[in-house]
PDB file of N, CA and C in Angstrom:
ATOM      1  N   MET A   1       2.808   4.531   0.857  1.00  0.00           N
ATOM      2  CA  MET A   1       1.780   4.325  -0.135  1.00  0.00           C
ATOM      3  C   MET A   1       1.226   2.923  -0.002  1.00  0.00           C
ATOM      4  N   ILE A   2      -0.008   2.776  -0.424  1.00  0.00           N
ATOM      5  CA  ILE A   2      -0.630   1.456  -0.524  1.00  0.00           C
ATOM      6  C   ILE A   2      -0.897   1.197  -2.001  1.00  0.00           C
ATOM      7  N   VAL A   3      -0.528   0.015  -2.447  1.00  0.00           N
ATOM      8  CA  VAL A   3      -0.818  -0.388  -3.820  1.00  0.00           C
ATOM      9  C   VAL A   3      -1.671  -1.639  -3.769  1.00  0.00           C
ATOM     10  N   ALA A   4      -2.778  -1.606  -4.491  1.00  0.00           N
ATOM     11  CA  ALA A   4      -3.605  -2.790  -4.715  1.00  0.00           C
ATOM     12  C   ALA A   4      -3.319  -3.234  -6.138  1.00  0.00           C
ATOM     13  N   PHE A   5      -2.910  -4.489  -6.284  1.00  0.00           N
ATOM     14  CA  PHE A   5      -2.639  -4.945  -7.642  1.00  0.00           C
ATOM     15  C   PHE A   5      -3.139  -6.364  -7.850  1.00  0.00           C
ATOM     16  N   SER A   6      -3.420  -6.628  -9.106  1.00  0.00           N
ATOM     17  CA  SER A   6      -3.908  -7.939  -9.510  1.00  0.00           C
ATOM     18  C   SER A   6      -3.185  -8.339 -10.786  1.00  0.00           C
ATOM     19  N   LEU A   7      -2.709  -9.567 -10.814  1.00  0.00           N
ATOM     20  CA  LEU A   7      -2.046 -10.094 -11.999  1.00  0.00           C
ATOM     21  C   LEU A   7      -2.944 -11.133 -12.650  1.00  0.00           C
ATOM     22  N   SER A   8      -3.036 -11.071 -13.954  1.00  0.00           N
ATOM     23  CA  SER A   8      -3.845 -12.028 -14.707  1.00  0.00           C
ATOM     24  C   SER A   8      -2.964 -12.743 -15.713  1.00  0.00           C
ATOM     25  N   PRO A   9      -2.477 -13.929 -15.339  1.00  0.00           N
ATOM     26  CA  PRO A   9      -1.663 -14.693 -16.283  1.00  0.00           C
ATOM     27  C   PRO A   9      -2.531 -15.371 -17.330  1.00  0.00           C
ATOM     28  N   MET A  10      -1.971 -15.511 -18.525  1.00  0.00           N
ATOM     29  CA  MET A  10      -2.645 -16.318 -19.536  1.00  0.00           C
ATOM     30  C   MET A  10      -2.494 -17.762 -19.093  1.00  0.00           C
ATOM     31  N   SER A  11      -3.573 -18.515 -19.151  1.00  0.00           N
ATOM     32  CA  SER A  11      -3.539 -19.891 -18.672  1.00  0.00           C
ATOM     33  C   SER A  11      -3.741 -20.878 -19.807  1.00  0.00           C
ATOM     34  N   SER A  12      -2.926 -21.914 -19.797  1.00  0.00           N
ATOM     35  CA  SER A  12      -3.141 -23.003 -20.749  1.00  0.00           C
ATOM     36  C   SER A  12      -3.848 -24.178 -20.064  1.00  0.00           C
ATOM     37  N   ASP A  13      -4.146 -24.019 -18.781  1.00  0.00           N
ATOM     38  CA  ASP A  13      -4.862 -25.046 -18.028  1.00  0.00           C
ATOM     39  C   ASP A  13      -6.276 -25.168 -18.592  1.00  0.00           C
ATOM     40  N   PRO A  14      -6.741 -26.377 -18.889  1.00  0.00           N
ATOM     41  CA  PRO A  14      -8.076 -26.539 -19.470  1.00  0.00           C
ATOM     42  C   PRO A  14      -9.204 -26.020 -18.572  1.00  0.00           C
ATOM     43  N   THR A  15      -8.965 -25.921 -17.270  1.00  0.00           N
ATOM     44  CA  THR A  15      -9.991 -25.400 -16.367  1.00  0.00           C
ATOM     45  C   THR A  15      -9.940 -23.885 -16.261  1.00  0.00           C
ATOM     46  N   GLY A  16      -8.877 -23.288 -16.806  1.00  0.00           N
ATOM     47  CA  GLY A  16      -8.709 -21.839 -16.703  1.00  0.00           C
ATOM     48  C   GLY A  16      -8.043 -21.413 -15.407  1.00  0.00           C
ATOM     49  N   SER A  17      -7.608 -22.367 -14.610  1.00  0.00           N
ATOM     50  CA  SER A  17      -6.993 -22.061 -13.320  1.00  0.00           C
ATOM     51  C   SER A  17      -5.678 -21.315 -13.494  1.00  0.00           C
ATOM     52  N   VAL A  18      -5.488 -20.314 -12.663  1.00  0.00           N
ATOM     53  CA  VAL A  18      -4.231 -19.561 -12.639  1.00  0.00           C
ATOM     54  C   VAL A  18      -3.618 -19.607 -11.232  1.00  0.00           C
ATOM     55  N   THR A  19      -4.078 -20.546 -10.423  1.00  0.00           N
ATOM     56  CA  THR A  19      -3.677 -20.624  -9.017  1.00  0.00           C
ATOM     57  C   THR A  19      -2.167 -20.673  -8.834  1.00  0.00           C
ATOM     58  N   ASP A  20      -1.472 -21.538  -9.546  1.00  0.00           N
ATOM     59  CA  ASP A  20      -0.025 -21.683  -9.347  1.00  0.00           C
ATOM     60  C   ASP A  20       0.724 -20.402  -9.707  1.00  0.00           C
ATOM     61  N   ALA A  21       0.333 -19.768 -10.789  1.00  0.00           N
ATOM     62  CA  ALA A  21       1.000 -18.529 -11.204  1.00  0.00           C
ATOM     63  C   ALA A  21       0.742 -17.408 -10.200  1.00  0.00           C
ATOM     64  N   VAL A  22      -0.487 -17.292  -9.741  1.00  0.00           N
ATOM     65  CA  VAL A  22      -0.815 -16.257  -8.759  1.00  0.00           C
ATOM     66  C   VAL A  22      -0.103 -16.548  -7.438  1.00  0.00           C
ATOM     67  N   ALA A  23      -0.017 -17.811  -7.053  1.00  0.00           N
ATOM     68  CA  ALA A  23       0.696 -18.175  -5.824  1.00  0.00           C
ATOM     69  C   ALA A  23       2.160 -17.749  -5.907  1.00  0.00           C
ATOM     70  N   ALA A  24       2.755 -17.852  -7.074  1.00  0.00           N
ATOM     71  CA  ALA A  24       4.146 -17.422  -7.245  1.00  0.00           C
ATOM     72  C   ALA A  24       4.278 -15.922  -6.982  1.00  0.00           C
ATOM     73  N   ALA A  25       3.304 -15.144  -7.448  1.00  0.00           N
ATOM     74  CA  ALA A  25       3.321 -13.700  -7.223  1.00  0.00           C
ATOM     75  C   ALA A  25       3.118 -13.374  -5.747  1.00  0.00           C
ATOM     76  N   VAL A  26       2.176 -14.051  -5.111  1.00  0.00           N
ATOM     77  CA  VAL A  26       1.908 -13.807  -3.690  1.00  0.00           C
ATOM     78  C   VAL A  26       3.129 -14.190  -2.852  1.00  0.00           C
ATOM     79  N   ARG A  27       3.829 -15.240  -3.243  1.00  0.00           N
ATOM     80  CA  ARG A  27       5.048 -15.638  -2.531  1.00  0.00           C
ATOM     81  C   ARG A  27       6.070 -14.500  -2.548  1.00  0.00           C
ATOM     82  N   VAL A  28       6.217 -13.836  -3.692  1.00  0.00           N
ATOM     83  CA  VAL A  28       7.138 -12.697  -3.805  1.00  0.00           C
ATOM     84  C   VAL A  28       6.733 -11.598  -2.816  1.00  0.00           C
ATOM     85  N   VAL A  29       5.448 -11.306  -2.753  1.00  0.00           N
ATOM     86  CA  VAL A  29       4.956 -10.264  -1.847  1.00  0.00           C
ATOM     87  C   VAL A  29       5.244 -10.648  -0.404  1.00  0.00           C
ATOM     88  N   ARG A  30       4.932 -11.865  -0.029  1.00  0.00           N
ATOM     89  CA  ARG A  30       5.142 -12.304   1.354  1.00  0.00           C
ATOM     90  C   ARG A  30       6.613 -12.290   1.737  1.00  0.00           C
ATOM     91  N   GLU A  31       7.472 -12.659   0.815  1.00  0.00           N
ATOM     92  CA  GLU A  31       8.905 -12.664   1.095  1.00  0.00           C
ATOM     93  C   GLU A  31       9.500 -11.257   1.158  1.00  0.00           C
ATOM     94  N   SER A  32       8.758 -10.256   0.683  1.00  0.00           N
ATOM     95  CA  SER A  32       9.268  -8.875   0.695  1.00  0.00           C
ATOM     96  C   SER A  32       9.395  -8.316   2.104  1.00  0.00           C
ATOM     97  N   GLY A  33       8.605  -8.824   3.030  1.00  0.00           N
ATOM     98  CA  GLY A  33       8.616  -8.300   4.391  1.00  0.00           C
ATOM     99  C   GLY A  33       7.769  -7.054   4.578  1.00  0.00           C
ATOM    100  N   LEU A  34       7.173  -6.553   3.512  1.00  0.00           N
ATOM    101  CA  LEU A  34       6.322  -5.372   3.622  1.00  0.00           C
ATOM    102  C   LEU A  34       4.934  -5.773   4.117  1.00  0.00           C
ATOM    103  N   PRO A  35       4.229  -4.854   4.799  1.00  0.00           N
ATOM    104  CA  PRO A  35       2.855  -5.147   5.193  1.00  0.00           C
ATOM    105  C   PRO A  35       2.019  -5.431   3.945  1.00  0.00           C
ATOM    106  N   HIS A  36       1.187  -6.465   4.020  1.00  0.00           N
ATOM    107  CA  HIS A  36       0.402  -6.858   2.852  1.00  0.00           C
ATOM    108  C   HIS A  36      -0.814  -7.662   3.284  1.00  0.00           C
ATOM    109  N   GLU A  37      -1.740  -7.802   2.366  1.00  0.00           N
ATOM    110  CA  GLU A  37      -2.878  -8.701   2.538  1.00  0.00           C
ATOM    111  C   GLU A  37      -3.327  -9.130   1.153  1.00  0.00           C
ATOM    112  N   THR A  38      -3.846 -10.329   1.080  1.00  0.00           N
ATOM    113  CA  THR A  38      -4.355 -10.851  -0.182  1.00  0.00           C
ATOM    114  C   THR A  38      -5.806 -11.215   0.014  1.00  0.00           C
ATOM    115  N   ASN A  39      -6.647 -10.801  -0.933  1.00  0.00           N
ATOM    116  CA  ASN A  39      -8.058 -11.191  -0.905  1.00  0.00           C
ATOM    117  C   ASN A  39      -8.396 -11.865  -2.229  1.00  0.00           C
ATOM    118  N   ALA A  40      -9.649 -12.109  -2.467  1.00  0.00           N
ATOM    119  CA  ALA A  40     -10.050 -12.869  -3.650  1.00  0.00           C
ATOM    120  C   ALA A  40      -9.732 -12.158  -4.972  1.00  0.00           C
ATOM    121  N   MET A  41      -9.564 -10.844  -4.933  1.00  0.00           N
ATOM    122  CA  MET A  41      -9.386 -10.099  -6.179  1.00  0.00           C
ATOM    123  C   MET A  41      -8.043  -9.366  -6.301  1.00  0.00           C
ATOM    124  N   PHE A  42      -7.461  -8.955  -5.183  1.00  0.00           N
ATOM    125  CA  PHE A  42      -6.259  -8.130  -5.212  1.00  0.00           C
ATOM    126  C   PHE A  42      -5.287  -8.536  -4.113  1.00  0.00           C
ATOM    127  N   THR A  43      -4.061  -8.109  -4.266  1.00  0.00           N
ATOM    128  CA  THR A  43      -3.085  -8.121  -3.191  1.00  0.00           C
ATOM    129  C   THR A  43      -2.758  -6.670  -2.898  1.00  0.00           C
ATOM    130  N   ASN A  44      -2.827  -6.306  -1.628  1.00  0.00           N
ATOM    131  CA  ASN A  44      -2.501  -4.955  -1.183  1.00  0.00           C
ATOM    132  C   ASN A  44      -1.154  -4.996  -0.489  1.00  0.00           C
ATOM    133  N   ILE A  45      -0.329  -3.998  -0.769  1.00  0.00           N
ATOM    134  CA  ILE A  45       1.000  -3.938  -0.174  1.00  0.00           C
ATOM    135  C   ILE A  45       1.302  -2.486   0.179  1.00  0.00           C
ATOM    136  N   GLU A  46       1.967  -2.278   1.317  1.00  0.00           N
ATOM    137  CA  GLU A  46       2.243  -0.932   1.803  1.00  0.00           C
ATOM    138  C   GLU A  46       3.734  -0.729   1.993  1.00  0.00           C
ATOM    139  N   GLY A  47       4.215   0.440   1.596  1.00  0.00           N
ATOM    140  CA  GLY A  47       5.616   0.787   1.779  1.00  0.00           C
ATOM    141  C   GLY A  47       5.963   2.030   0.985  1.00  0.00           C
ATOM    142  N   GLU A  48       7.234   2.268   0.836  1.00  0.00           N
ATOM    143  CA  GLU A  48       7.696   3.410   0.046  1.00  0.00           C
ATOM    144  C   GLU A  48       7.611   3.070  -1.445  1.00  0.00           C
ATOM    145  N   TRP A  49       7.501   4.109  -2.261  1.00  0.00           N
ATOM    146  CA  TRP A  49       7.288   3.972  -3.703  1.00  0.00           C
ATOM    147  C   TRP A  49       8.217   2.940  -4.342  1.00  0.00           C
ATOM    148  N   ASP A  50       9.508   3.126  -4.202  1.00  0.00           N
ATOM    149  CA  ASP A  50      10.471   2.251  -4.894  1.00  0.00           C
ATOM    150  C   ASP A  50      10.395   0.809  -4.410  1.00  0.00           C
ATOM    151  N   GLU A  51      10.215   0.605  -3.104  1.00  0.00           N
ATOM    152  CA  GLU A  51      10.167  -0.769  -2.611  1.00  0.00           C
ATOM    153  C   GLU A  51       8.878  -1.464  -3.036  1.00  0.00           C
ATOM    154  N   VAL A  52       7.747  -0.759  -2.999  1.00  0.00           N
ATOM    155  CA  VAL A  52       6.479  -1.363  -3.409  1.00  0.00           C
ATOM    156  C   VAL A  52       6.497  -1.687  -4.903  1.00  0.00           C
ATOM    157  N   MET A  53       6.941  -0.744  -5.715  1.00  0.00           N
ATOM    158  CA  MET A  53       6.966  -0.983  -7.151  1.00  0.00           C
ATOM    159  C   MET A  53       7.975  -2.076  -7.517  1.00  0.00           C
ATOM    160  N   GLY A  54       9.046  -2.185  -6.753  1.00  0.00           N
ATOM    161  CA  GLY A  54       9.994  -3.262  -6.971  1.00  0.00           C
ATOM    162  C   GLY A  54       9.370  -4.628  -6.710  1.00  0.00           C
ATOM    163  N   VAL A  55       8.546  -4.700  -5.664  1.00  0.00           N
ATOM    164  CA  VAL A  55       7.854  -5.962  -5.359  1.00  0.00           C
ATOM    165  C   VAL A  55       6.853  -6.289  -6.464  1.00  0.00           C
ATOM    166  N   VAL A  56       6.118  -5.290  -6.926  1.00  0.00           N
ATOM    167  CA  VAL A  56       5.154  -5.523  -8.014  1.00  0.00           C
ATOM    168  C   VAL A  56       5.890  -6.044  -9.249  1.00  0.00           C
ATOM    169  N   LYS A  57       7.018  -5.433  -9.580  1.00  0.00           N
ATOM    170  CA  LYS A  57       7.789  -5.893 -10.750  1.00  0.00           C
ATOM    171  C   LYS A  57       8.260  -7.335 -10.567  1.00  0.00           C
ATOM    172  N   ARG A  58       8.769  -7.645  -9.382  1.00  0.00           N
ATOM    173  CA  ARG A  58       9.232  -9.022  -9.145  1.00  0.00           C
ATOM    174  C   ARG A  58       8.069 -10.011  -9.206  1.00  0.00           C
ATOM    175  N   ALA A  59       6.893  -9.598  -8.747  1.00  0.00           N
ATOM    176  CA  ALA A  59       5.716 -10.467  -8.833  1.00  0.00           C
ATOM    177  C   ALA A  59       5.325 -10.699 -10.295  1.00  0.00           C
ATOM    178  N   VAL A  60       5.373  -9.651 -11.100  1.00  0.00           N
ATOM    179  CA  VAL A  60       5.101  -9.798 -12.536  1.00  0.00           C
ATOM    180  C   VAL A  60       6.131 -10.726 -13.166  1.00  0.00           C
ATOM    181  N   ASP A  61       7.388 -10.553 -12.799  1.00  0.00           N
ATOM    182  CA  ASP A  61       8.442 -11.414 -13.339  1.00  0.00           C
ATOM    183  C   ASP A  61       8.210 -12.875 -12.971  1.00  0.00           C
ATOM    184  N   ALA A  62       7.758 -13.122 -11.737  1.00  0.00           N
ATOM    185  CA  ALA A  62       7.489 -14.499 -11.298  1.00  0.00           C
ATOM    186  C   ALA A  62       6.371 -15.125 -12.124  1.00  0.00           C
ATOM    187  N   VAL A  63       5.337 -14.358 -12.414  1.00  0.00           N
ATOM    188  CA  VAL A  63       4.231 -14.873 -13.231  1.00  0.00           C
ATOM    189  C   VAL A  63       4.677 -15.024 -14.680  1.00  0.00           C
ATOM    190  N   SER A  64       5.470 -14.087 -15.162  1.00  0.00           N
ATOM    191  CA  SER A  64       5.972 -14.161 -16.538  1.00  0.00           C
ATOM    192  C   SER A  64       6.810 -15.408 -16.782  1.00  0.00           C
ATOM    193  N   ALA A  65       7.405 -15.940 -15.732  1.00  0.00           N
ATOM    194  CA  ALA A  65       8.228 -17.144 -15.866  1.00  0.00           C
ATOM    195  C   ALA A  65       7.389 -18.365 -16.237  1.00  0.00           C
ATOM    196  N   VAL A  66       6.084 -18.316 -15.944  1.00  0.00           N
ATOM    197  CA  VAL A  66       5.213 -19.462 -16.245  1.00  0.00           C
ATOM    198  C   VAL A  66       4.070 -19.112 -17.192  1.00  0.00           C
ATOM    199  N   SER A  67       4.009 -17.864 -17.623  1.00  0.00           N
ATOM    200  CA  SER A  67       2.930 -17.435 -18.513  1.00  0.00           C
ATOM    201  C   SER A  67       3.499 -16.504 -19.579  1.00  0.00           C
ATOM    202  N   PRO A  68       3.149 -16.726 -20.843  1.00  0.00           N
ATOM    203  CA  PRO A  68       3.693 -15.894 -21.914  1.00  0.00           C
ATOM    204  C   PRO A  68       3.104 -14.485 -21.956  1.00  0.00           C
ATOM    205  N   ARG A  69       2.016 -14.267 -21.203  1.00  0.00           N
ATOM    206  CA  ARG A  69       1.354 -12.961 -21.218  1.00  0.00           C
ATOM    207  C   ARG A  69       0.749 -12.720 -19.852  1.00  0.00           C
ATOM    208  N   VAL A  70       0.928 -11.485 -19.332  1.00  0.00           N
ATOM    209  CA  VAL A  70       0.444 -11.151 -18.001  1.00  0.00           C
ATOM    210  C   VAL A  70      -0.265  -9.803 -18.054  1.00  0.00           C
ATOM    211  N   GLY A  71      -1.477  -9.748 -17.506  1.00  0.00           N
ATOM    212  CA  GLY A  71      -2.182  -8.485 -17.345  1.00  0.00           C
ATOM    213  C   GLY A  71      -1.962  -7.971 -15.925  1.00  0.00           C
ATOM    214  N   LEU A  72      -1.810  -6.659 -15.783  1.00  0.00           N
ATOM    215  CA  LEU A  72      -1.596  -6.043 -14.476  1.00  0.00           C
ATOM    216  C   LEU A  72      -2.601  -4.925 -14.273  1.00  0.00           C
ATOM    217  N   VAL A  73      -3.339  -4.989 -13.168  1.00  0.00           N
ATOM    218  CA  VAL A  73      -4.208  -3.897 -12.744  1.00  0.00           C
ATOM    219  C   VAL A  73      -3.606  -3.369 -11.455  1.00  0.00           C
ATOM    220  N   LEU A  74      -3.411  -2.051 -11.374  1.00  0.00           N
ATOM    221  CA  LEU A  74      -2.761  -1.454 -10.217  1.00  0.00           C
ATOM    222  C   LEU A  74      -3.491  -0.181  -9.814  1.00  0.00           C
ATOM    223  N   LYS A  75      -3.738  -0.054  -8.526  1.00  0.00           N
ATOM    224  CA  LYS A  75      -4.330   1.162  -7.972  1.00  0.00           C
ATOM    225  C   LYS A  75      -3.465   1.570  -6.796  1.00  0.00           C
ATOM    226  N   ALA A  76      -3.118   2.866  -6.699  1.00  0.00           N
ATOM    227  CA  ALA A  76      -2.227   3.324  -5.643  1.00  0.00           C
ATOM    228  C   ALA A  76      -2.853   4.467  -4.851  1.00  0.00           C
ATOM    229  N   ASP A  77      -2.644   4.429  -3.540  1.00  0.00           N
ATOM    230  CA  ASP A  77      -3.007   5.512  -2.634  1.00  0.00           C
ATOM    231  C   ASP A  77      -1.691   6.094  -2.135  1.00  0.00           C
ATOM    232  N   ILE A  78      -1.337   7.255  -2.655  1.00  0.00           N
ATOM    233  CA  ILE A  78      -0.051   7.868  -2.354  1.00  0.00           C
ATOM    234  C   ILE A  78      -0.293   8.996  -1.359  1.00  0.00           C
ATOM    235  N   ARG A  79       0.165   8.782  -0.131  1.00  0.00           N
ATOM    236  CA  ARG A  79      -0.072   9.743   0.948  1.00  0.00           C
ATOM    237  C   ARG A  79       1.183   9.825   1.812  1.00  0.00           C
ATOM    238  N   PRO A  80       2.140  10.672   1.419  1.00  0.00           N
ATOM    239  CA  PRO A  80       3.400  10.773   2.154  1.00  0.00           C
ATOM    240  C   PRO A  80       3.179  11.089   3.635  1.00  0.00           C
ATOM    241  N   GLY A  81       4.010  10.468   4.464  1.00  0.00           N
ATOM    242  CA  GLY A  81       3.960  10.741   5.891  1.00  0.00           C
ATOM    243  C   GLY A  81       3.013   9.856   6.676  1.00  0.00           C
ATOM    244  N   TYR A  82       2.323   8.948   6.014  1.00  0.00           N
ATOM    245  CA  TYR A  82       1.383   8.062   6.696  1.00  0.00           C
ATOM    246  C   TYR A  82       1.846   6.619   6.550  1.00  0.00           C
ATOM    247  N   ASP A  83       1.958   5.944   7.686  1.00  0.00           N
ATOM    248  CA  ASP A  83       2.309   4.526   7.710  1.00  0.00           C
ATOM    249  C   ASP A  83       1.173   3.767   8.381  1.00  0.00           C
ATOM    250  N   GLY A  84       1.152   2.470   8.183  1.00  0.00           N
ATOM    251  CA  GLY A  84       0.160   1.636   8.863  1.00  0.00           C
ATOM    252  C   GLY A  84      -1.260   1.815   8.355  1.00  0.00           C
ATOM    253  N   GLN A  85      -1.405   2.380   7.186  1.00  0.00           N
ATOM    254  CA  GLN A  85      -2.740   2.671   6.670  1.00  0.00           C
ATOM    255  C   GLN A  85      -3.457   1.444   6.121  1.00  0.00           C
ATOM    256  N   LEU A  86      -2.720   0.393   5.872  1.00  0.00           N
ATOM    257  CA  LEU A  86      -3.340  -0.848   5.391  1.00  0.00           C
ATOM    258  C   LEU A  86      -4.398  -1.320   6.378  1.00  0.00           C
ATOM    259  N   THR A  87      -4.129  -1.168   7.653  1.00  0.00           N
ATOM    260  CA  THR A  87      -5.113  -1.550   8.673  1.00  0.00           C
ATOM    261  C   THR A  87      -5.859  -0.342   9.223  1.00  0.00           C
ATOM    262  N   ALA A  88      -5.201   0.790   9.327  1.00  0.00           N
ATOM    263  CA  ALA A  88      -5.827   1.971   9.927  1.00  0.00           C
ATOM    264  C   ALA A  88      -7.045   2.448   9.143  1.00  0.00           C
ATOM    265  N   LYS A  89      -6.989   2.359   7.830  1.00  0.00           N
ATOM    266  CA  LYS A  89      -8.137   2.804   7.023  1.00  0.00           C
ATOM    267  C   LYS A  89      -9.369   1.957   7.328  1.00  0.00           C
ATOM    268  N   VAL A  90      -9.166   0.654   7.460  1.00  0.00           N
ATOM    269  CA  VAL A  90     -10.279  -0.253   7.768  1.00  0.00           C
ATOM    270  C   VAL A  90     -10.787   0.007   9.187  1.00  0.00           C
ATOM    271  N   GLU A  91      -9.877   0.225  10.124  1.00  0.00           N
ATOM    272  CA  GLU A  91     -10.277   0.500  11.501  1.00  0.00           C
ATOM    273  C   GLU A  91     -11.126   1.759  11.594  1.00  0.00           C
ATOM    274  N   ARG A  92     -10.784   2.805  10.830  1.00  0.00           N
ATOM    275  CA  ARG A  92     -11.590   4.037  10.851  1.00  0.00           C
ATOM    276  C   ARG A  92     -13.001   3.790  10.331  1.00  0.00           C
ATOM    277  N   ILE A  93     -13.135   2.966   9.306  1.00  0.00           N
ATOM    278  CA  ILE A  93     -14.463   2.638   8.780  1.00  0.00           C
ATOM    279  C   ILE A  93     -15.263   1.852   9.805  1.00  0.00           C
ATOM    280  N   GLU A  94     -14.624   0.856  10.432  1.00  0.00           N
ATOM    281  CA  GLU A  94     -15.318   0.057  11.449  1.00  0.00           C
ATOM    282  C   GLU A  94     -15.774   0.940  12.607  1.00  0.00           C
ATOM    283  N   GLU A  95     -14.932   1.883  13.013  1.00  0.00           N
ATOM    284  CA  GLU A  95     -15.290   2.799  14.093  1.00  0.00           C
ATOM    285  C   GLU A  95     -16.484   3.663  13.699  1.00  0.00           C
ATOM    286  N   ALA A  96     -16.480   4.173  12.472  1.00  0.00           N
ATOM    287  CA  ALA A  96     -17.594   4.996  12.001  1.00  0.00           C
ATOM    288  C   ALA A  96     -18.884   4.192  11.966  1.00  0.00           C
ATOM    289  N   LEU A  97     -18.796   2.943  11.580  1.00  0.00           N
ATOM    290  CA  LEU A  97     -19.988   2.080  11.558  1.00  0.00           C
ATOM    291  C   LEU A  97     -20.512   1.826  12.978  1.00  0.00           C
ATOM    292  N   ARG A  98     -19.617   1.601  13.936  1.00  0.00           N
ATOM    293  CA  ARG A  98     -20.028   1.406  15.327  1.00  0.00           C
ATOM    294  C   ARG A  98     -20.683   2.676  15.869  1.00  0.00           C
ATOM    295  N   ASP A  99     -20.092   3.837  15.567  1.00  0.00           N
ATOM    296  CA  ASP A  99     -20.606   5.118  16.064  1.00  0.00           C
ATOM    297  C   ASP A  99     -21.971   5.447  15.486  1.00  0.00           C
ATOM    298  N   ALA A 100     -22.270   4.930  14.293  1.00  0.00           N
ATOM    299  CA  ALA A 100     -23.531   5.232  13.612  1.00  0.00           C
ATOM    300  C   ALA A 100     -24.693   4.413  14.176  1.00  0.00           C
ATOM    301  N   GLN A 101     -24.396   3.443  15.010  1.00  0.00           N
ATOM    302  CA  GLN A 101     -25.474   2.578  15.528  1.00  0.00           C
ATOM    303  C   GLN A 101     -26.212   3.217  16.664  1.00  0.00           C
TER     304      GLN A 101
END
């Protein structure tokens, strides 16, 4: 499965920055060893249900350690029997775009 998730910590920083709290969550994902990518809005992670959800929980816990309130947005693509889809899905789109030219 692939899970795209975003954590929104409550910030007491006068600028509204949540960089340090989000970095703590991304660190958890990177240390998991699972395939992942982070972009401006979400972190995507791929693996089996229990391992992916365990990483999401640990990431929430890491943010909760520095923020009294955390929002979580999660979207999952559950497709048993398929691995490597974090990159394969993008490659199929790029191929379709090349073929359409």
